Amino acid sequence: MLLSLLALPLAAAAATPTLPAFQHRDSPFAALFKRDGAVPDPNAPDFASHYPANWKTPDPSGLPKAWLDKLHSIQLPANNPVANKTSSSGTAYDGINNQGNNPDVCSFTFGCIAPTDYFEAPNSTWLLNFDDGPTEASPRLYDFLRSEQIEKNATHFMIGSNIQSYPKTMQEAFAQGGHIAVHTWAHPMMTTLSNEQVVGELGWTMQIISDLTGGRIPAFWRPPYGDVDNRVRAIAKGVFGMETVVWNKDTNDWKIGTGGTTVDSVKDVMRGFITGPKGPGIVPLEHELNNDTVQVFLDSYQLMKDNGWAVSTAPDAYGLLWYQNAKGNDGPVVAAMSVGEVQTAMGTNASWANPTSAAPSSAAPSVNATSAGGSSASEKTPNTQQGNKNSSAARLGVSAALILPALALVL
Ligand SMILES: [Zn+2]
């Protein structure tokens, strides 16, 4: 299946009769981010007023009706409890001990990885990604990426509130070719929020990114603290069409300055990852949060080069489009043809609530519930040795099979 599709010349793929024509701005996802008036100007003094308050979960009463209508139109998992926050990065579910490990819930905070999660990379690939930007430390990182000519190899999971504060910094990352993705509006533990609050956190971050990138609709998001469960996944994919990216290696750079964690100690952690096994590839948790976290990467990159790692954005690592309606930062914004819509068009996708349910990877075990009751951030680095076979390599087959017709439509 994969090989035969890959062997098709693009012209033949473009002529595939089962695929629909372009869907323009009234397509399911693009329509959610239309502006009635002019797109907010980041140079205008009232720019921030076009968005919710900084660093607060947006009030559900102020959400666009289209987002809520979409939420109410999708089918959420039957067992979809809201978690309780137990610490700065820990959660618990009422009723059943370790319910986060229940396959129906599948909380990454409890070490569970869903079949739809992207958490590791192809062999020898280092998924170059940075969370929490844009910040005052970001320009230094962007300068370095340019100096090493890897500025187009980086995914930036950005916080909506930070974009609101530093819109021009976000646009610098975009203009130099960085891949822009979503890291929520106010950086909460998403599994502890109501459905409507989840919609607000994702939707407003997508809106501000769309407004500042010529209408591009993000296709990837990362949950803060890795706190995601099946309910939140279903909203991210079902309402907004986004893929969830977690990680398989936590550098703990976010801990620098606390508990004895220093720039040097995190560089030692990085050295271990960089000089360790190349298979599977690494999806690290790294940050453009402050000068210290940026320094760790600047000081580690030469070793990464010396060890032969290929650095890649998330979509390039998995053979996917950068945005739901554009191939990348250059070129036209055309259709809202997401991978999920391509799956639907090809008759391989059963529902938005479980977007890969009918994809070939569904034969893999549904969860990797190997963590025995772990429910805090410090324990949630997943065990990729067992359980989930839906690794990037396995998923790559699915993704690559879908990308050719998708590209043919977008190009
Ligand atoms: Zn974060």
Short mmCIF file of N, CA, C and O in Angstrom, two decimals, residues 112-196:
data_model
loop_
_atom_site.label_atom_id
_atom_site.label_comp_id
_atom_site.label_asym_id
_atom_site.label_seq_id
_atom_site.Cartn_x
_atom_site.Cartn_y
_atom_site.Cartn_z
N CYS A 112 0.41 7.01 30.26
CA CYS A 112 -0.32 6.34 29.17
C CYS A 112 -0.14 7.11 27.87
O CYS A 112 -0.31 8.33 27.84
N ILE A 113 0.19 6.39 26.81
CA ILE A 113 0.33 6.99 25.48
C ILE A 113 -0.78 6.45 24.59
O ILE A 113 -0.97 5.24 24.49
N ALA A 114 -1.51 7.34 23.96
CA ALA A 114 -2.60 6.93 23.07
C ALA A 114 -2.06 6.61 21.68
O ALA A 114 -0.99 7.09 21.30
N PRO A 115 -2.78 5.82 20.91
CA PRO A 115 -2.31 5.48 19.56
C PRO A 115 -2.12 6.71 18.68
O PRO A 115 -1.34 6.67 17.74
N THR A 116 -2.82 7.78 18.99
CA THR A 116 -2.73 8.98 18.15
C THR A 116 -1.62 9.92 18.60
O THR A 116 -1.36 10.92 17.93
N ASP A 117 -0.98 9.66 19.73
CA ASP A 117 0.07 10.55 20.21
C ASP A 117 1.36 10.40 19.40
O ASP A 117 1.77 9.27 19.08
N TYR A 118 1.99 11.51 19.10
CA TYR A 118 3.34 11.48 18.56
C TYR A 118 4.30 11.69 19.73
O TYR A 118 4.23 12.72 20.41
N PHE A 119 5.16 10.71 19.97
CA PHE A 119 6.02 10.80 21.16
C PHE A 119 7.46 10.41 20.89
O PHE A 119 8.32 10.63 21.73
N GLU A 120 7.76 9.83 19.73
CA GLU A 120 9.14 9.55 19.39
C GLU A 120 9.34 9.80 17.91
O GLU A 120 8.39 10.01 17.17
N ALA A 121 10.61 9.80 17.50
CA ALA A 121 10.95 10.20 16.14
C ALA A 121 11.57 9.02 15.39
O ALA A 121 11.99 8.04 16.00
N PRO A 122 11.63 9.12 14.06
CA PRO A 122 12.34 8.09 13.31
C PRO A 122 13.79 7.96 13.79
O PRO A 122 14.37 8.92 14.32
N ASN A 123 14.38 6.81 13.59
CA ASN A 123 15.75 6.57 14.04
C ASN A 123 16.69 7.69 13.56
O ASN A 123 16.57 8.16 12.42
N SER A 124 17.59 8.08 14.44
CA SER A 124 18.63 9.09 14.15
C SER A 124 18.07 10.50 13.96
O SER A 124 18.79 11.40 13.58
N THR A 125 16.78 10.67 14.22
CA THR A 125 16.18 12.01 14.12
C THR A 125 15.96 12.60 15.51
O THR A 125 15.44 11.94 16.40
N TRP A 126 16.39 13.84 15.64
CA TRP A 126 16.15 14.63 16.85
C TRP A 126 15.08 15.64 16.49
O TRP A 126 15.31 16.51 15.67
N LEU A 127 13.93 15.48 17.08
CA LEU A 127 12.84 16.40 16.76
C LEU A 127 13.12 17.72 17.47
O LEU A 127 12.99 17.83 18.68
N LEU A 128 13.56 18.69 16.67
CA LEU A 128 14.00 19.98 17.22
C LEU A 128 12.77 20.79 17.59
O LEU A 128 12.04 21.27 16.72
N ASN A 129 12.52 20.91 18.89
CA ASN A 129 11.29 21.62 19.30
C ASN A 129 11.50 22.33 20.62
O ASN A 129 12.27 21.88 21.47
N PHE A 130 10.81 23.47 20.73
CA PHE A 130 10.97 24.33 21.90
C PHE A 130 9.60 24.80 22.37
O PHE A 130 8.80 25.30 21.59
N ASP A 131 9.36 24.67 23.64
CA ASP A 131 8.08 25.07 24.24
C ASP A 131 8.18 26.46 24.88
O ASP A 131 9.26 26.93 25.22
N ASP A 132 6.99 27.04 25.10
CA ASP A 132 6.78 28.19 25.98
C ASP A 132 7.12 29.55 25.38
O ASP A 132 6.97 30.57 26.04
N GLY A 133 7.58 29.59 24.12
CA GLY A 133 7.85 30.87 23.51
C GLY A 133 6.57 31.56 23.08
O GLY A 133 5.48 31.00 23.24
N PRO A 134 6.68 32.77 22.53
CA PRO A 134 7.92 33.54 22.44
C PRO A 134 8.20 34.27 23.75
O PRO A 134 7.26 34.71 24.42
N THR A 135 9.47 34.37 24.11
CA THR A 135 9.87 35.06 25.33
C THR A 135 11.00 36.03 24.99
O THR A 135 11.46 36.08 23.84
N GLU A 136 11.48 36.73 25.99
CA GLU A 136 12.59 37.65 25.76
C GLU A 136 13.87 36.89 25.43
O GLU A 136 14.82 37.47 24.87
N ALA A 137 13.93 35.61 25.76
CA ALA A 137 15.11 34.80 25.44
C ALA A 137 15.05 34.24 24.02
O ALA A 137 16.05 33.76 23.49
N SER A 138 13.87 34.32 23.40
CA SER A 138 13.69 33.67 22.09
C SER A 138 14.60 34.21 20.99
O SER A 138 15.17 33.42 20.23
N PRO A 139 14.75 35.56 20.85
CA PRO A 139 15.58 36.05 19.74
C PRO A 139 17.00 35.48 19.75
O PRO A 139 17.57 35.24 18.68
N ARG A 140 17.54 35.24 20.93
CA ARG A 140 18.89 34.67 20.99
C ARG A 140 18.89 33.26 20.41
O ARG A 140 19.81 32.86 19.69
N LEU A 141 17.85 32.51 20.71
CA LEU A 141 17.72 31.16 20.14
C LEU A 141 17.55 31.25 18.63
O LEU A 141 18.20 30.51 17.87
N TYR A 142 16.71 32.19 18.17
CA TYR A 142 16.45 32.28 16.74
C TYR A 142 17.72 32.67 15.98
O TYR A 142 17.99 32.16 14.89
N ASP A 143 18.51 33.59 16.58
CA ASP A 143 19.78 33.97 15.96
C ASP A 143 20.68 32.74 15.80
O ASP A 143 21.32 32.54 14.77
N PHE A 144 20.73 31.93 16.85
CA PHE A 144 21.59 30.75 16.81
C PHE A 144 21.11 29.76 15.75
O PHE A 144 21.91 29.21 14.99
N LEU A 145 19.80 29.53 15.72
CA LEU A 145 19.27 28.59 14.72
C LEU A 145 19.63 29.04 13.31
O LEU A 145 20.03 28.24 12.47
N ARG A 146 19.53 30.37 13.07
CA ARG A 146 19.90 30.89 11.76
C ARG A 146 21.39 30.71 11.50
O ARG A 146 21.80 30.33 10.40
N SER A 147 22.21 30.95 12.52
CA SER A 147 23.66 30.84 12.32
C SER A 147 24.07 29.41 12.00
O SER A 147 25.07 29.18 11.33
N GLU A 148 23.27 28.47 12.47
CA GLU A 148 23.55 27.05 12.17
C GLU A 148 22.74 26.55 10.98
O GLU A 148 22.77 25.36 10.66
N GLN A 149 21.97 27.44 10.38
CA GLN A 149 21.13 27.10 9.22
C GLN A 149 20.15 25.96 9.53
O GLN A 149 19.91 25.08 8.71
N ILE A 150 19.61 25.99 10.73
CA ILE A 150 18.59 24.99 11.09
C ILE A 150 17.30 25.69 11.54
O ILE A 150 16.47 25.08 12.20
N GLU A 151 17.16 26.97 11.15
CA GLU A 151 15.97 27.72 11.59
C GLU A 151 14.68 27.15 11.00
O GLU A 151 13.61 27.32 11.58
N LYS A 152 14.79 26.44 9.87
CA LYS A 152 13.59 25.85 9.26
C LYS A 152 13.38 24.40 9.71
O LYS A 152 12.50 23.73 9.19
N ASN A 153 14.21 23.98 10.65
CA ASN A 153 14.08 22.61 11.17
C ASN A 153 13.45 22.58 12.55
O ASN A 153 13.44 21.52 13.19
N ALA A 154 12.97 23.72 13.03
CA ALA A 154 12.50 23.78 14.43
C ALA A 154 10.99 23.99 14.51
O ALA A 154 10.42 24.80 13.77
N THR A 155 10.37 23.23 15.41
CA THR A 155 8.97 23.46 15.77
C THR A 155 8.93 24.27 17.07
O THR A 155 9.61 23.93 18.04
N HIS A 156 8.12 25.32 17.07
CA HIS A 156 7.96 26.16 18.27
C HIS A 156 6.54 25.98 18.80
O HIS A 156 5.58 26.43 18.16
N PHE A 157 6.41 25.30 19.93
CA PHE A 157 5.10 25.16 20.58
C PHE A 157 4.89 26.42 21.43
O PHE A 157 5.49 26.58 22.50
N MET A 158 4.05 27.31 20.94
CA MET A 158 3.96 28.65 21.54
C MET A 158 2.73 28.84 22.41
O MET A 158 1.66 28.30 22.13
N ILE A 159 2.91 29.65 23.44
CA ILE A 159 1.83 29.98 24.37
C ILE A 159 1.10 31.22 23.86
O ILE A 159 1.74 32.25 23.58
N GLY A 160 -0.22 31.12 23.75
CA GLY A 160 -1.00 32.24 23.21
C GLY A 160 -0.76 33.53 23.96
O GLY A 160 -0.63 34.61 23.35
N SER A 161 -0.71 33.46 25.28
CA SER A 161 -0.49 34.68 26.07
C SER A 161 0.87 35.30 25.77
O SER A 161 1.01 36.53 25.77
N ASN A 162 1.87 34.45 25.53
CA ASN A 162 3.19 34.99 25.18
C ASN A 162 3.18 35.61 23.79
O ASN A 162 3.86 36.62 23.54
N ILE A 163 2.42 35.03 22.87
CA ILE A 163 2.31 35.64 21.54
C ILE A 163 1.62 36.99 21.66
O ILE A 163 2.00 37.96 20.99
N GLN A 164 0.62 37.06 22.53
CA GLN A 164 -0.08 38.33 22.75
C GLN A 164 0.89 39.40 23.24
O GLN A 164 0.80 40.57 22.87
N SER A 165 1.83 38.99 24.10
CA SER A 165 2.80 39.94 24.65
C SER A 165 3.94 40.24 23.68
O SER A 165 4.49 41.34 23.69
N TYR A 166 4.33 39.24 22.89
CA TYR A 166 5.49 39.38 21.99
C TYR A 166 5.14 38.95 20.57
O TYR A 166 5.76 38.03 20.01
N PRO A 167 4.16 39.61 19.96
CA PRO A 167 3.72 39.16 18.62
C PRO A 167 4.83 39.26 17.58
O PRO A 167 4.92 38.41 16.69
N LYS A 168 5.68 40.28 17.71
CA LYS A 168 6.72 40.44 16.69
C LYS A 168 7.78 39.35 16.83
O LYS A 168 8.40 38.96 15.84
N THR A 169 8.01 38.88 18.05
CA THR A 169 8.97 37.79 18.23
C THR A 169 8.44 36.51 17.60
O THR A 169 9.18 35.75 16.95
N MET A 170 7.15 36.27 17.80
CA MET A 170 6.54 35.12 17.14
C MET A 170 6.68 35.24 15.62
O MET A 170 7.01 34.26 14.93
N GLN A 171 6.44 36.44 15.11
CA GLN A 171 6.54 36.62 13.66
C GLN A 171 7.98 36.49 13.17
O GLN A 171 8.20 36.10 12.03
N GLU A 172 8.95 36.77 14.04
CA GLU A 172 10.35 36.55 13.66
C GLU A 172 10.61 35.06 13.45
O GLU A 172 11.24 34.66 12.47
N ALA A 173 10.11 34.24 14.38
CA ALA A 173 10.28 32.79 14.23
C ALA A 173 9.62 32.31 12.95
O ALA A 173 10.17 31.49 12.20
N PHE A 174 8.43 32.84 12.68
CA PHE A 174 7.70 32.44 11.47
C PHE A 174 8.43 32.91 10.21
O PHE A 174 8.61 32.15 9.26
N ALA A 175 8.86 34.18 10.24
CA ALA A 175 9.48 34.75 9.04
C ALA A 175 10.79 34.05 8.68
O ALA A 175 11.14 33.94 7.51
N GLN A 176 11.49 33.56 9.68
CA GLN A 176 12.75 32.88 9.36
C GLN A 176 12.53 31.42 8.99
O GLN A 176 13.46 30.70 8.68
N GLY A 177 11.28 30.98 9.03
CA GLY A 177 10.98 29.65 8.53
C GLY A 177 10.68 28.62 9.59
O GLY A 177 10.58 27.42 9.29
N GLY A 178 10.53 29.04 10.84
CA GLY A 178 10.21 28.08 11.90
C GLY A 178 8.78 27.60 11.83
O GLY A 178 7.89 28.34 11.40
N HIS A 179 8.57 26.38 12.26
CA HIS A 179 7.23 25.80 12.28
C HIS A 179 6.53 26.21 13.57
O HIS A 179 7.04 25.96 14.67
N ILE A 180 5.35 26.82 13.44
CA ILE A 180 4.63 27.34 14.59
C ILE A 180 3.50 26.39 14.99
O ILE A 180 2.67 26.00 14.15
N ALA A 181 3.47 26.03 16.27
CA ALA A 181 2.47 25.11 16.78
C ALA A 181 1.93 25.64 18.12
O ALA A 181 2.38 26.67 18.61
N VAL A 182 0.98 24.93 18.67
CA VAL A 182 0.16 25.43 19.79
C VAL A 182 0.61 24.82 21.12
O VAL A 182 0.87 23.62 21.22
N HIS A 183 0.66 25.68 22.15
CA HIS A 183 0.99 25.21 23.50
C HIS A 183 0.01 25.80 24.52
O HIS A 183 0.37 26.01 25.67
N THR A 184 -1.21 26.06 24.06
CA THR A 184 -2.33 26.61 24.85
C THR A 184 -2.19 28.11 25.14
O THR A 184 -1.13 28.69 24.93
N TRP A 185 -3.28 28.68 25.63
CA TRP A 185 -3.32 30.12 25.88
C TRP A 185 -2.65 30.51 27.20
O TRP A 185 -1.88 31.46 27.27
N ALA A 186 -2.93 29.77 28.28
CA ALA A 186 -2.45 30.17 29.61
C ALA A 186 -1.69 29.06 30.33
O ALA A 186 -1.46 29.15 31.53
N HIS A 187 -1.33 28.00 29.58
CA HIS A 187 -0.46 26.95 30.11
C HIS A 187 -1.03 26.24 31.34
O HIS A 187 -0.34 26.05 32.35
N PRO A 188 -2.27 25.82 31.29
CA PRO A 188 -2.86 25.09 32.44
C PRO A 188 -2.66 23.59 32.29
O PRO A 188 -2.15 23.10 31.27
N MET A 189 -3.07 22.86 33.31
CA MET A 189 -3.18 21.40 33.18
C MET A 189 -4.52 21.13 32.50
O MET A 189 -5.59 21.28 33.08
N MET A 190 -4.44 20.71 31.27
CA MET A 190 -5.64 20.68 30.42
C MET A 190 -6.68 19.65 30.88
O MET A 190 -7.88 19.85 30.68
N THR A 191 -6.23 18.55 31.49
CA THR A 191 -7.21 17.53 31.89
C THR A 191 -8.07 17.99 33.06
O THR A 191 -9.08 17.36 33.36
N THR A 192 -7.66 19.09 33.71
CA THR A 192 -8.44 19.59 34.85
C THR A 192 -9.48 20.63 34.42
O THR A 192 -10.20 21.16 35.27
N LEU A 193 -9.53 20.94 33.13
CA LEU A 193 -10.45 21.97 32.63
C LEU A 193 -11.73 21.35 32.09
O LEU A 193 -11.75 20.19 31.67
N SER A 194 -12.79 22.17 32.07
CA SER A 194 -14.04 21.74 31.43
C SER A 194 -13.83 21.66 29.92
O SER A 194 -12.87 22.21 29.37
N ASN A 195 -14.76 21.01 29.24
CA ASN A 195 -14.67 20.92 27.78
C ASN A 195 -14.58 22.32 27.15
O ASN A 195 -13.78 22.55 26.23
N GLU A 196 -15.40 23.22 27.64
CA GLU A 196 -15.42 24.57 27.06
C GLU A 196 -14.12 25.31 27.33
O GLU A 196 -13.64 26.09 26.50
#
